[in-house]
Amino acid sequence: MGISGDIAIIIIAALVGGLIAQRLKQPLILGYLLAGVTVGPYTGGVTVSEIQTIEKLAEIGVALLLFAIGLEFSLRELKHVRHIALFGTPIQILFTTAFGYGVGYLLDWEWHASLWFGALISLSSTMVTLKTLENQGMIGTLSSRVMIGVLIVQDLAIVPMLIILPLVNDPKAGLPILAWAALKSILFLAAMFFIGTQIIPKVMKYVAHWNSRELFLIAATAVALGVGYGTYLFGLSFVFGAFVAGTLLSESDYGYQALSDILPLRDIFSLLFFTSIGMLLDPEYVWDHLGTIVLLVLIVMLGKAFIFAVLSRLFRYRNVIPFAMGLGLCQIGEFSFVLGRIGVSTKDITGEFYSLFLAVTVITMLLTPVTAGLTAPLYAFWSRRFKPADLEPIHFPKVGLRDHIVIAGAGRIGKYVATVLQRLEIPFVLLEINSRRVEEIKKAGFPVLFGDATKETILVAAELNEAKLLLITTPVTIISQAIVGQVRKLNPHIGIITRAESVEQMKGLRDLGVTHVIQPEFEASLEFVHQALSHLAVPTDQIQNLSDEARRRLEEGL
């Protein structure tokens, strides 16, 4: 059947690989990569015949991927972590590239291969990291915000890297070519700014007035691929144009709708891209070079972990954040595949080198959940070996605390609870390790203790043995578990209320002796039911009985 049969084979294989990855709680792209290995030319069995055609279709997936990133990009997301994201990330990329170059030099590689290797390993995986953070219940924490900010800027850095790296192979001609490429980029961006602000919004507005989702999807796709093709004719990268188009469209009134419509199409073509990458992986090559691959995996992950940890410390992030960044971002990213394919097409790197890099990348992705899972135990080990944070009690009552409530975490939930308790004149104390939040709490006049709630010293200072109740507001289950473990040693009978993101996490916390576990999505669903039934004039007591029964069933299921 030719290309039609190949696409059918790829999608079915990707479905199986995706289901396996989902079952193992891994990112779907790992399933797609393994599916590509299965239907590739090196494994026998059912094999894709027209690989080069699939690779050309996969380029559309890369373009749509960058187009979607452009649509999602917002400087507002970088506001609170802008310094480490905007200034720290370029430093990290440069140091990691230099580190990779040094590794290549020690392995006696050619200088341009070493440089490409450094650039390739400088990027981390947005997809793998986000999936890992989600599985660990760390989305919304300061650690996750810092990591996501760095990843956003890394994803943006792929654009200049796609332009610059192919030009460095010829040092003599490289500078004039690079200057000309930079000039063309500036001219192109100026033209695109005019088109993107004056023409594209009018076209999208005209299409939107027809109220046809199909036409709107076609228009958004035409903008992405049309601008990309125009960029290609201009002598620049096809995917660079797609990213610029997405960024410009994101500033219009139709950016969110374009993003929601383009996502399914992007996912299908991205599937082709990651599967085509897997087709290049030769299992026999991996086995024959297993020692080199394992060595490179260890060097890359340890080196990147050290660089990220030091970077976070330089930008004054303390406590668990250096551990979370180092262990969570030490893999190689999916956009390195894009960059590597450019290197192969320009013959800056060989097919054998790319096979080596591909194997190292896939293994680092697979190991990410394992390394990220070491964050809590390694941080606990480090904390036991070093002096805990200095105690800083603020606004404590002169007579001390008794029959009070201890609130671990002064985020939005903690501050709201504190506001209500203060209004009701119920004694309480907040525990917070984030110095910025402590300053906000000081201004509000709440009693607060600066310190880590997982440490016995801090809990003793909060007079936990005299407290009636402990509220743990953090969304990170591993931190909640650490706090509960310390609390039960100091006050075995105190009531504990915390939160969890899943039923599995709820069960784990209940097994540790937590009195009540709140599941935000479940509580939100009950509120939806409450509001809907109230709107239908169902009696309040009947609604309350339904809610109580739902909570009871949830508790019984734990």
Short mmCIF file of N, CA, C and O in Angstrom, two decimals, residues 51 111 406 520:
data_model
loop_
_atom_site.label_atom_id
_atom_site.label_comp_id
_atom_site.label_asym_id
_atom_site.label_seq_id
_atom_site.Cartn_x
_atom_site.Cartn_y
_atom_site.Cartn_z
N ILE A 51 10.71 4.99 4.54
CA ILE A 51 11.15 5.75 5.73
C ILE A 51 11.43 7.21 5.38
O ILE A 51 11.09 8.12 6.14
N TRP A 111 36.51 18.00 16.55
CA TRP A 111 36.05 19.17 17.31
C TRP A 111 34.60 19.53 17.00
O TRP A 111 33.84 19.91 17.91
N VAL A 406 -1.45 24.49 63.86
CA VAL A 406 -0.21 24.67 63.11
C VAL A 406 -0.52 24.49 61.63
O VAL A 406 -1.09 23.48 61.22
N PRO A 520 -8.57 17.72 45.94
CA PRO A 520 -9.15 18.94 45.34
C PRO A 520 -10.12 18.68 44.20
O PRO A 520 -11.19 19.30 44.13
#
